[in-house]
Short mmCIF file of N, CA and C in Angstrom, two decimals:
data_model
loop_
_atom_site.label_atom_id
_atom_site.label_comp_id
_atom_site.label_asym_id
_atom_site.label_seq_id
_atom_site.Cartn_x
_atom_site.Cartn_y
_atom_site.Cartn_z
N MET A 916 1.24 -9.23 12.81
CA MET A 916 0.45 -9.72 11.80
C MET A 916 -0.49 -10.82 12.42
N THR A 917 -1.85 -10.74 12.56
CA THR A 917 -2.74 -11.80 12.74
C THR A 917 -2.23 -13.04 12.22
N ALA A 918 -2.19 -14.08 13.42
CA ALA A 918 -1.68 -15.36 13.09
C ALA A 918 -2.58 -16.26 12.06
N ASP A 919 -4.00 -15.78 11.80
CA ASP A 919 -4.61 -16.34 10.80
C ASP A 919 -4.66 -15.87 9.44
N LEU A 920 -4.12 -15.05 9.58
CA LEU A 920 -4.08 -14.27 8.03
C LEU A 920 -3.30 -15.16 7.08
N PRO A 921 -4.07 -15.51 5.90
CA PRO A 921 -3.40 -16.47 5.14
C PRO A 921 -2.44 -15.77 4.01
N GLU A 922 -1.42 -16.76 3.54
CA GLU A 922 -0.68 -16.28 2.43
C GLU A 922 -1.47 -16.14 1.38
N LEU A 923 -1.36 -14.89 0.56
CA LEU A 923 -2.07 -14.78 -0.84
C LEU A 923 -1.02 -15.10 -1.96
N ARG A 924 -1.51 -16.18 -2.79
CA ARG A 924 -0.40 -15.96 -4.08
C ARG A 924 -1.03 -15.58 -5.36
N GLY A 925 -0.13 -14.80 -6.11
CA GLY A 925 -0.73 -14.38 -7.42
C GLY A 925 0.27 -14.94 -8.66
N ALA A 926 0.24 -14.48 -9.59
CA ALA A 926 1.05 -15.26 -10.68
C ALA A 926 2.33 -14.96 -10.78
N ARG A 927 2.87 -13.61 -10.22
CA ARG A 927 4.30 -13.44 -9.93
C ARG A 927 4.69 -12.99 -8.40
N LEU A 928 3.61 -12.83 -7.73
CA LEU A 928 4.18 -12.55 -6.36
C LEU A 928 3.50 -13.30 -5.23
N ILE A 929 3.92 -13.23 -3.95
CA ILE A 929 3.16 -13.99 -2.85
C ILE A 929 3.16 -12.90 -1.99
N LEU A 930 1.55 -12.62 -1.11
CA LEU A 930 1.99 -11.80 0.07
C LEU A 930 1.52 -12.49 1.26
N ARG A 931 2.78 -12.51 2.25
CA ARG A 931 3.05 -13.28 3.06
C ARG A 931 3.30 -12.29 4.29
N GLY A 932 3.45 -13.07 5.64
CA GLY A 932 3.81 -12.32 6.79
C GLY A 932 5.46 -11.76 6.56
N PRO A 933 6.00 -10.89 7.40
CA PRO A 933 7.34 -10.28 7.28
C PRO A 933 8.09 -11.79 7.87
N MET A 934 9.23 -11.99 7.52
CA MET A 934 10.51 -12.39 7.81
C MET A 934 11.61 -12.05 8.27
N PRO A 935 12.21 -12.36 9.01
CA PRO A 935 13.88 -11.67 9.38
C PRO A 935 14.61 -11.02 8.40
N GLN A 936 14.76 -11.76 7.30
CA GLN A 936 15.70 -11.28 6.24
C GLN A 936 14.96 -9.92 5.52
N ASP A 937 13.83 -9.87 5.58
CA ASP A 937 13.13 -8.55 4.97
C ASP A 937 13.78 -7.59 5.35
N VAL A 938 14.12 -7.44 6.74
CA VAL A 938 14.89 -6.06 7.34
C VAL A 938 16.09 -5.71 6.41
N GLU A 939 17.08 -6.95 6.09
CA GLU A 939 18.29 -6.64 5.09
C GLU A 939 17.76 -6.25 4.07
N THR A 940 16.87 -6.90 3.28
CA THR A 940 16.40 -6.32 1.92
C THR A 940 15.80 -4.88 2.06
N ARG A 941 15.11 -4.45 3.18
CA ARG A 941 14.69 -3.24 3.18
C ARG A 941 15.65 -2.37 3.30
N LEU A 942 16.69 -2.61 4.04
CA LEU A 942 17.70 -1.69 4.45
C LEU A 942 18.55 -1.23 3.21
N ALA A 943 18.75 -2.57 2.20
CA ALA A 943 19.47 -2.46 0.87
C ALA A 943 18.77 -1.58 -0.09
N LEU A 944 17.68 -1.65 0.13
CA LEU A 944 16.53 -0.61 -0.54
C LEU A 944 16.87 1.12 -0.50
N GLY A 945 16.99 1.36 0.85
CA GLY A 945 17.31 2.69 1.07
C GLY A 945 16.35 3.70 0.70
N ARG A 946 16.60 4.81 0.38
CA ARG A 946 15.31 5.89 0.03
C ARG A 946 15.54 6.20 -1.47
N ASN A 947 14.15 6.40 -1.89
CA ASN A 947 14.39 6.65 -3.45
C ASN A 947 13.27 7.98 -3.33
N ARG A 948 13.58 9.06 -4.32
CA ARG A 948 13.02 10.16 -4.07
C ARG A 948 11.55 10.02 -4.46
N GLU A 949 11.06 9.19 -5.76
CA GLU A 949 9.81 9.05 -6.29
C GLU A 949 9.08 8.64 -5.03
N ILE A 950 9.84 7.41 -4.62
CA ILE A 950 8.87 6.51 -3.51
C ILE A 950 8.65 7.64 -2.11
N VAL A 951 9.79 8.22 -1.67
CA VAL A 951 9.34 9.05 -0.39
C VAL A 951 8.47 9.92 -0.72
N GLU A 952 8.31 10.66 -1.96
CA GLU A 952 7.37 11.88 -2.21
C GLU A 952 5.89 11.13 -2.57
N ALA A 953 5.81 9.89 -2.99
CA ALA A 953 4.52 9.35 -3.00
C ALA A 953 3.95 8.91 -1.61
N TYR A 954 4.60 8.54 -0.85
CA TYR A 954 4.17 8.43 0.75
C TYR A 954 4.00 9.79 1.09
N GLY A 955 4.13 10.86 0.48
CA GLY A 955 3.89 12.20 1.19
C GLY A 955 5.04 12.68 2.22
N GLY A 956 6.22 12.31 1.83
CA GLY A 956 7.48 12.61 2.69
C GLY A 956 8.19 13.82 2.05
N THR A 957 9.32 14.02 2.47
CA THR A 957 10.16 15.21 1.96
C THR A 957 11.54 14.31 1.61
N PHE A 958 11.91 14.47 0.47
CA PHE A 958 13.22 13.69 0.54
C PHE A 958 14.19 14.19 1.00
N ASP A 959 15.20 13.80 1.46
CA ASP A 959 16.67 14.50 1.96
C ASP A 959 17.64 13.78 1.25
N PRO A 960 18.23 14.23 0.41
CA PRO A 960 19.21 13.26 -0.36
C PRO A 960 20.58 13.13 0.63
N ASN A 961 20.70 13.66 1.45
CA ASN A 961 21.56 13.52 2.53
C ASN A 961 21.51 12.73 3.78
N ALA A 962 20.43 12.37 3.89
CA ALA A 962 19.67 11.31 4.81
C ALA A 962 20.21 10.17 4.35
N THR A 963 20.51 9.32 5.68
CA THR A 963 21.00 7.82 5.56
C THR A 963 19.45 7.18 5.96
N PHE A 964 19.41 6.07 5.33
CA PHE A 964 18.44 5.12 5.45
C PHE A 964 19.14 4.12 6.70
N THR A 965 18.55 4.10 7.83
CA THR A 965 19.57 3.44 8.90
C THR A 965 18.73 1.73 9.15
N ARG A 966 19.48 0.79 9.70
CA ARG A 966 19.21 -0.30 10.00
C ARG A 966 17.81 -0.08 11.05
N GLY A 967 17.84 0.76 12.04
CA GLY A 967 16.65 1.17 12.82
C GLY A 967 15.44 1.24 11.89
N GLU A 968 15.65 2.27 11.08
CA GLU A 968 14.51 2.61 9.93
C GLU A 968 13.97 1.21 9.31
N ALA A 969 14.79 0.51 8.97
CA ALA A 969 14.32 -0.76 8.26
C ALA A 969 13.76 -1.82 9.11
N GLU A 970 14.25 -1.98 10.46
CA GLU A 970 13.54 -2.58 11.38
C GLU A 970 12.32 -1.99 11.67
N ALA A 971 12.31 -0.95 11.94
CA ALA A 971 10.85 -0.09 12.06
C ALA A 971 9.82 -0.26 10.96
N ALA A 972 10.18 -0.50 9.56
CA ALA A 972 9.39 -0.62 8.79
C ALA A 972 8.62 -2.05 8.49
N ILE A 973 9.79 -2.82 8.92
CA ILE A 973 9.03 -4.36 9.04
C ILE A 973 8.33 -4.54 10.19
N ARG A 974 8.68 -3.97 11.13
CA ARG A 974 7.80 -3.98 12.52
C ARG A 974 6.54 -3.47 12.43
N PHE A 975 6.61 -2.33 11.55
CA PHE A 975 5.27 -1.72 11.39
C PHE A 975 4.22 -2.78 10.75
N ILE A 976 4.75 -3.65 9.68
CA ILE A 976 3.97 -4.66 9.14
C ILE A 976 3.71 -5.48 9.89
N GLU A 977 4.13 -5.81 10.92
CA GLU A 977 4.11 -7.14 11.65
C GLU A 977 3.00 -6.61 12.85
N GLN A 978 2.99 -5.62 12.96
CA GLN A 978 1.94 -4.76 14.19
C GLN A 978 0.60 -4.28 13.36
N GLN A 979 0.51 -4.54 12.41
CA GLN A 979 -1.20 -4.48 11.75
C GLN A 979 -1.93 -5.81 11.80
N ASN A 980 -3.01 -5.42 12.18
CA ASN A 980 -3.86 -6.52 12.04
C ASN A 980 -4.06 -7.57 10.85
N CYS A 981 -4.05 -6.58 9.41
CA CYS A 981 -4.14 -7.11 8.17
C CYS A 981 -3.41 -6.59 7.36
N ALA A 982 -2.11 -7.13 7.36
CA ALA A 982 -0.90 -6.55 6.38
C ALA A 982 -0.21 -7.90 6.14
N TRP A 983 0.12 -7.67 4.89
CA TRP A 983 1.34 -8.28 3.95
C TRP A 983 2.58 -7.81 3.59
N VAL A 984 3.48 -8.37 3.56
CA VAL A 984 4.82 -8.42 2.76
C VAL A 984 4.53 -8.85 1.11
N ILE A 985 4.77 -7.90 0.04
CA ILE A 985 4.73 -8.00 -0.93
C ILE A 985 5.97 -8.69 -1.42
N ASP A 986 5.78 -10.03 -1.94
CA ASP A 986 7.30 -10.77 -2.12
C ASP A 986 6.99 -11.07 -3.57
N ALA A 987 8.20 -10.82 -4.22
CA ALA A 987 8.44 -11.10 -5.93
C ALA A 987 10.10 -12.01 -5.81
N GLY A 988 10.11 -12.67 -5.13
CA GLY A 988 11.34 -13.35 -5.03
C GLY A 988 12.06 -12.95 -3.70
N CYS A 989 11.64 -11.71 -3.27
CA CYS A 989 12.02 -10.94 -2.19
C CYS A 989 11.25 -9.99 -1.79
N PHE A 990 11.23 -9.32 -0.46
CA PHE A 990 10.78 -7.89 -0.04
C PHE A 990 10.74 -6.85 -1.10
N VAL A 991 9.36 -6.60 -1.68
CA VAL A 991 9.53 -5.46 -2.59
C VAL A 991 8.54 -4.09 -2.04
N GLY A 992 7.70 -4.73 -0.99
CA GLY A 992 6.70 -3.56 -0.40
C GLY A 992 6.01 -4.15 0.49
N HIS A 993 4.73 -3.56 0.78
CA HIS A 993 4.02 -4.08 1.49
C HIS A 993 2.53 -3.54 1.41
N ILE A 994 1.38 -4.36 1.53
CA ILE A 994 0.29 -3.67 1.50
C ILE A 994 -0.76 -4.24 2.57
N ARG A 995 -1.73 -3.53 3.07
CA ARG A 995 -2.55 -3.71 4.12
C ARG A 995 -4.00 -3.12 4.11
N LEU A 996 -4.90 -3.85 4.67
CA LEU A 996 -6.43 -3.25 5.02
C LEU A 996 -5.99 -2.50 6.66
N HIS A 997 -6.63 -1.66 6.48
CA HIS A 997 -6.65 -0.82 8.01
C HIS A 997 -7.91 -0.14 8.41
N SER A 998 -8.41 0.28 9.20
CA SER A 998 -9.62 0.82 9.49
C SER A 998 -10.83 -0.01 9.28
N ILE A 999 -10.64 -1.08 9.46
CA ILE A 999 -11.94 -1.87 9.09
C ILE A 999 -12.82 -1.79 10.52
N ASP A 1000 -14.05 -1.98 9.48
CA ASP A 1000 -15.19 -1.73 10.43
C ASP A 1000 -16.27 -2.79 9.87
N TRP A 1001 -16.51 -3.93 10.75
CA TRP A 1001 -17.53 -4.70 10.43
C TRP A 1001 -19.06 -4.51 10.37
N GLN A 1002 -19.02 -3.57 11.26
CA GLN A 1002 -20.51 -3.24 11.31
C GLN A 1002 -20.94 -2.50 9.82
N ASP A 1003 -20.19 -1.68 9.41
CA ASP A 1003 -20.42 -0.87 8.19
C ASP A 1003 -19.86 -1.77 6.87
N LYS A 1004 -19.44 -2.74 7.50
CA LYS A 1004 -18.53 -3.68 6.48
C LYS A 1004 -17.56 -2.86 5.24
N ARG A 1005 -16.65 -2.19 5.80
CA ARG A 1005 -15.71 -1.46 5.08
C ARG A 1005 -14.29 -1.13 5.71
N ALA A 1006 -13.46 -1.07 4.97
CA ALA A 1006 -11.95 -1.02 5.06
C ALA A 1006 -11.08 -0.02 4.31
N ALA A 1007 -10.01 0.22 4.71
CA ALA A 1007 -9.42 1.15 4.09
C ALA A 1007 -8.08 0.38 3.22
N LEU A 1008 -7.56 0.64 2.22
CA LEU A 1008 -6.40 -0.24 1.73
C LEU A 1008 -5.21 0.75 1.67
N ALA A 1009 -3.90 0.44 1.63
CA ALA A 1009 -2.69 1.11 1.81
C ALA A 1009 -1.57 0.16 0.99
N ILE A 1010 -0.96 0.68 0.09
CA ILE A 1010 0.18 -0.30 -0.39
C ILE A 1010 1.61 0.64 -0.71
N GLY A 1011 2.54 -0.13 -0.52
CA GLY A 1011 3.70 0.84 -0.81
C GLY A 1011 4.78 -0.08 -1.56
N ILE A 1012 5.15 0.04 -2.85
CA ILE A 1012 6.31 -0.47 -3.35
C ILE A 1012 7.63 0.17 -2.85
N ASP A 1013 8.51 -0.30 -2.50
CA ASP A 1013 9.57 0.18 -1.86
C ASP A 1013 10.81 -0.01 -2.70
N ASP A 1014 10.84 -0.90 -3.72
CA ASP A 1014 11.89 -1.21 -4.59
C ASP A 1014 11.44 -0.73 -6.04
N GLN A 1015 12.25 0.39 -6.17
CA GLN A 1015 11.76 1.16 -7.36
C GLN A 1015 12.05 0.30 -8.96
N ALA A 1016 12.73 -0.92 -8.73
CA ALA A 1016 12.50 -1.62 -9.71
C ALA A 1016 11.43 -2.29 -10.09
N TYR A 1017 10.30 -2.16 -9.03
CA TYR A 1017 9.06 -3.17 -9.41
C TYR A 1017 8.02 -1.90 -9.55
N LEU A 1018 8.33 -0.62 -9.77
CA LEU A 1018 7.41 0.02 -10.21
C LEU A 1018 6.80 0.26 -11.43
N GLY A 1019 5.60 0.40 -11.86
CA GLY A 1019 5.06 0.35 -13.21
C GLY A 1019 5.05 -0.82 -13.92
N LYS A 1020 5.35 -1.95 -13.29
CA LYS A 1020 5.24 -3.38 -13.74
C LYS A 1020 4.36 -4.23 -13.51
N GLY A 1021 3.13 -3.51 -12.93
CA GLY A 1021 2.02 -4.43 -12.67
C GLY A 1021 2.05 -5.16 -11.27
N TYR A 1022 3.01 -5.14 -10.52
CA TYR A 1022 3.13 -5.38 -9.07
C TYR A 1022 2.13 -5.22 -8.23
N GLY A 1023 1.69 -3.69 -8.49
CA GLY A 1023 0.75 -3.28 -7.55
C GLY A 1023 -0.44 -3.70 -7.77
N PRO A 1024 -1.21 -3.35 -9.18
CA PRO A 1024 -2.52 -4.14 -9.13
C PRO A 1024 -2.65 -5.42 -8.77
N GLU A 1025 -1.71 -6.12 -9.27
CA GLU A 1025 -1.65 -7.80 -8.74
C GLU A 1025 -1.84 -7.96 -7.31
N ALA A 1026 -1.17 -7.19 -6.48
CA ALA A 1026 -1.20 -7.25 -4.95
C ALA A 1026 -2.62 -6.72 -4.78
N ILE A 1027 -3.01 -5.68 -5.12
CA ILE A 1027 -4.28 -5.15 -4.76
C ILE A 1027 -5.32 -6.10 -5.20
N THR A 1028 -5.51 -6.67 -6.09
CA THR A 1028 -6.36 -7.62 -6.62
C THR A 1028 -6.48 -8.80 -5.71
N LEU A 1029 -5.35 -8.97 -5.20
CA LEU A 1029 -5.34 -10.31 -4.08
C LEU A 1029 -5.92 -10.05 -3.16
N VAL A 1030 -5.76 -8.82 -2.48
CA VAL A 1030 -6.03 -8.45 -1.18
C VAL A 1030 -7.67 -7.88 -1.25
N LEU A 1031 -8.26 -7.46 -2.34
CA LEU A 1031 -9.58 -6.73 -2.73
C LEU A 1031 -10.33 -8.33 -2.76
N GLY A 1032 -9.53 -9.52 -3.24
CA GLY A 1032 -10.43 -10.85 -3.28
C GLY A 1032 -10.33 -11.15 -2.08
N TYR A 1033 -9.48 -11.09 -1.00
CA TYR A 1033 -9.67 -11.34 0.33
C TYR A 1033 -10.48 -10.76 1.22
N ALA A 1034 -10.83 -9.27 1.01
CA ALA A 1034 -11.66 -8.39 1.79
C ALA A 1034 -12.78 -8.79 1.37
N PHE A 1035 -13.44 -8.97 -0.01
CA PHE A 1035 -14.69 -9.04 -0.42
C PHE A 1035 -15.33 -10.29 -0.12
N GLY A 1036 -14.38 -11.23 0.15
CA GLY A 1036 -14.62 -12.69 0.46
C GLY A 1036 -14.98 -12.66 1.51
N ARG A 1037 -14.63 -11.82 2.45
CA ARG A 1037 -14.83 -12.14 4.11
C ARG A 1037 -16.11 -11.37 4.26
N GLY A 1038 -16.42 -10.75 3.33
CA GLY A 1038 -17.90 -10.11 3.55
C GLY A 1038 -17.94 -8.48 3.56
N LEU A 1039 -16.70 -7.93 3.42
CA LEU A 1039 -16.82 -6.39 2.84
C LEU A 1039 -17.46 -5.89 2.04
N HIS A 1040 -18.23 -4.78 1.95
CA HIS A 1040 -18.88 -4.19 1.03
C HIS A 1040 -17.99 -3.03 0.18
N ARG A 1041 -17.14 -2.55 0.93
CA ARG A 1041 -16.27 -1.49 0.58
C ARG A 1041 -14.98 -1.32 0.79
N VAL A 1042 -14.06 -0.79 -0.12
CA VAL A 1042 -12.74 -0.65 0.20
C VAL A 1042 -12.44 0.97 -0.57
N SER A 1043 -11.85 1.69 0.31
CA SER A 1043 -11.51 3.05 -0.05
C SER A 1043 -9.84 3.31 0.10
N LEU A 1044 -9.56 4.33 -0.33
CA LEU A 1044 -8.01 4.74 -0.31
C LEU A 1044 -8.11 5.87 -0.44
N ARG A 1045 -6.96 6.87 -0.04
CA ARG A 1045 -6.25 8.02 -0.16
C ARG A 1045 -4.86 8.21 -1.04
N VAL A 1046 -5.09 9.08 -2.13
CA VAL A 1046 -3.75 8.94 -2.79
C VAL A 1046 -3.38 10.46 -3.11
N LEU A 1047 -2.29 10.85 -3.10
CA LEU A 1047 -1.95 12.27 -3.60
C LEU A 1047 -2.21 12.50 -4.74
N SER A 1048 -2.85 13.69 -5.10
CA SER A 1048 -3.08 14.03 -6.57
C SER A 1048 -1.73 14.04 -7.36
N SER A 1049 -0.72 14.36 -6.74
CA SER A 1049 0.61 13.94 -7.76
C SER A 1049 0.92 12.80 -8.08
N ASN A 1050 0.70 11.94 -7.45
CA ASN A 1050 0.84 10.57 -7.48
C ASN A 1050 0.18 9.68 -8.91
N SER A 1051 0.71 10.26 -10.04
CA SER A 1051 -0.14 9.78 -11.34
C SER A 1051 -0.23 8.44 -11.49
N ARG A 1052 1.23 7.66 -11.12
CA ARG A 1052 1.38 6.13 -11.18
C ARG A 1052 0.27 5.57 -10.36
N ALA A 1053 0.16 5.75 -9.11
CA ALA A 1053 -0.54 5.20 -8.30
C ALA A 1053 -2.13 5.31 -8.45
N ILE A 1054 -2.43 6.41 -9.09
CA ILE A 1054 -3.77 6.84 -9.31
C ILE A 1054 -4.34 6.00 -10.52
N ALA A 1055 -3.23 5.69 -11.61
CA ALA A 1055 -3.51 4.75 -12.76
C ALA A 1055 -3.80 3.13 -12.13
N CYS A 1056 -2.93 3.01 -11.41
CA CYS A 1056 -3.00 1.54 -10.76
C CYS A 1056 -4.14 1.29 -10.12
N TYR A 1057 -4.95 2.30 -9.17
CA TYR A 1057 -6.08 2.20 -8.63
C TYR A 1057 -7.26 2.13 -9.63
N ARG A 1058 -7.24 3.01 -10.45
CA ARG A 1058 -8.12 3.03 -11.44
C ARG A 1058 -8.38 1.23 -12.34
N LYS A 1059 -6.96 0.89 -12.40
CA LYS A 1059 -7.03 -0.16 -13.36
C LYS A 1059 -7.78 -1.15 -12.55
N CYS A 1060 -7.59 -1.13 -11.20
CA CYS A 1060 -8.32 -2.33 -10.38
C CYS A 1060 -9.65 -1.82 -10.00
N GLY A 1061 -10.32 -0.86 -10.56
CA GLY A 1061 -11.45 -0.58 -10.48
C GLY A 1061 -12.08 0.61 -9.68
N PHE A 1062 -11.28 1.08 -9.02
CA PHE A 1062 -11.49 2.32 -7.71
C PHE A 1062 -12.09 3.32 -8.67
N VAL A 1063 -12.58 4.23 -8.23
CA VAL A 1063 -13.23 5.50 -8.72
C VAL A 1063 -12.87 6.67 -7.82
N GLU A 1064 -12.98 7.74 -7.99
CA GLU A 1064 -12.41 9.04 -7.42
C GLU A 1064 -13.80 9.47 -6.78
N GLU A 1065 -14.11 9.68 -5.42
CA GLU A 1065 -15.30 9.85 -4.84
C GLU A 1065 -15.08 11.03 -4.32
N GLY A 1066 -13.82 11.92 -3.96
CA GLY A 1066 -13.78 13.14 -3.44
C GLY A 1066 -12.41 13.63 -3.40
N ARG A 1067 -12.42 14.94 -3.11
CA ARG A 1067 -11.12 15.47 -2.84
C ARG A 1067 -10.90 16.22 -1.71
N GLU A 1068 -9.71 15.87 -1.09
CA GLU A 1068 -9.49 16.70 0.13
C GLU A 1068 -8.23 17.71 -0.22
N ARG A 1069 -8.66 19.21 -0.11
CA ARG A 1069 -7.70 20.06 -0.78
C ARG A 1069 -6.88 20.41 0.11
N GLU A 1070 -5.51 20.54 -0.46
CA GLU A 1070 -4.46 20.85 0.32
C GLU A 1070 -4.11 20.24 1.61
N ALA A 1071 -4.30 18.76 1.22
CA ALA A 1071 -4.06 17.88 2.94
C ALA A 1071 -2.58 17.44 3.42
N ALA A 1072 -1.84 17.93 2.36
CA ALA A 1072 -0.66 17.12 2.68
C ALA A 1072 0.68 18.22 2.07
N LEU A 1073 1.47 18.68 2.99
CA LEU A 1073 2.41 19.35 2.44
C LEU A 1073 3.73 18.56 1.89
N VAL A 1074 4.04 18.71 0.77
CA VAL A 1074 5.24 17.64 0.43
C VAL A 1074 6.35 18.38 -0.23
N ASN A 1075 7.34 18.54 0.32
CA ASN A 1075 8.46 19.45 -0.41
C ASN A 1075 8.05 21.04 -0.49
N GLY A 1076 7.23 21.40 0.56
CA GLY A 1076 6.88 22.70 0.54
C GLY A 1076 5.71 22.92 -0.36
N VAL A 1077 5.16 22.11 -0.83
CA VAL A 1077 3.92 22.40 -1.76
C VAL A 1077 2.77 21.70 -1.32
N TRP A 1078 1.70 22.42 -1.13
CA TRP A 1078 0.41 21.58 -0.70
C TRP A 1078 -0.10 20.55 -1.99
N GLN A 1079 -0.59 19.31 -1.51
CA GLN A 1079 -0.96 18.39 -2.48
C GLN A 1079 -2.36 17.98 -1.69
N ASP A 1080 -3.51 17.91 -2.87
CA ASP A 1080 -4.43 17.30 -2.49
C ASP A 1080 -4.69 15.70 -2.24
N ASP A 1081 -5.37 15.21 -1.71
CA ASP A 1081 -5.57 13.86 -1.34
C ASP A 1081 -7.13 13.50 -2.21
N ILE A 1082 -6.81 12.65 -3.09
CA ILE A 1082 -7.87 11.90 -3.70
C ILE A 1082 -8.27 11.03 -2.77
N ILE A 1083 -9.89 10.57 -2.80
CA ILE A 1083 -10.26 9.71 -2.21
C ILE A 1083 -11.03 8.95 -3.09
N MET A 1084 -10.55 7.48 -3.16
CA MET A 1084 -11.23 6.46 -4.04
C MET A 1084 -11.73 5.47 -3.47
N GLY A 1085 -12.56 4.74 -4.28
CA GLY A 1085 -13.56 3.81 -3.35
C GLY A 1085 -13.94 2.44 -4.27
N LEU A 1086 -14.05 1.46 -3.71
CA LEU A 1086 -14.71 0.36 -4.61
C LEU A 1086 -15.57 -0.43 -3.96
N LEU A 1087 -16.75 -0.88 -4.55
CA LEU A 1087 -17.62 -1.57 -3.64
C LEU A 1087 -17.63 -2.87 -4.27
N ASP A 1088 -18.00 -3.75 -3.30
CA ASP A 1088 -17.93 -5.54 -3.50
C ASP A 1088 -18.66 -5.76 -5.19
N ARG A 1089 -19.77 -5.32 -5.53
CA ARG A 1089 -20.39 -5.53 -6.61
C ARG A 1089 -19.57 -5.13 -7.84
N GLU A 1090 -18.80 -4.00 -7.77
CA GLU A 1090 -17.73 -3.59 -8.85
C GLU A 1090 -16.60 -4.47 -9.12
N PHE A 1091 -16.23 -5.03 -7.99
CA PHE A 1091 -14.76 -5.94 -7.92
C PHE A 1091 -14.84 -6.85 -9.22
N GLY A 1092 -13.95 -6.78 -9.96
CA GLY A 1092 -13.85 -7.80 -11.35
C GLY A 1092 -14.73 -7.44 -12.39
N SER A 1093 -15.45 -6.11 -12.18
CA SER A 1093 -16.20 -5.74 -13.41
C SER A 1093 -15.50 -4.95 -14.04
N SER A 1094 -14.19 -4.49 -13.70
CA SER A 1094 -13.52 -3.35 -14.32
C SER A 1094 -12.71 -3.56 -15.75
#
């Protein structure tokens, strides 16, 4: 993670850089069917989530230019801006809540709002994202944050043998905070 990336604080969470203990927390969370499928993966109930996979998950966050751990007392997920284009003043957003106990409780919108404030505060004009059409929880979260559906990529992901559309959503700087 970029050394100059600030810690962002919300009412119930902190967005921060990864720490060594995050590996243990991520390992203990294992795999959850709903979360794996929301990421577009195929859930295998017989697969063991390994220490190597937990280490790789945390290392992935560390290697991004603009990514944070979502900390609600401990690691619960991560959020990042990627595909940042300073010429066109745009970026894409990705978020993953890896602890099922934190799903549907407002932690996603809180983290997204903090990152959008950071992004638009640094001069970005547009933030976009992609979400599987079957992920109604995430779609509701993104709408709550002000994102609007801009398009759809039909049958873009094969999840558990079923084709899913990718919904493309976006938010402009002037729309942020007006929802």
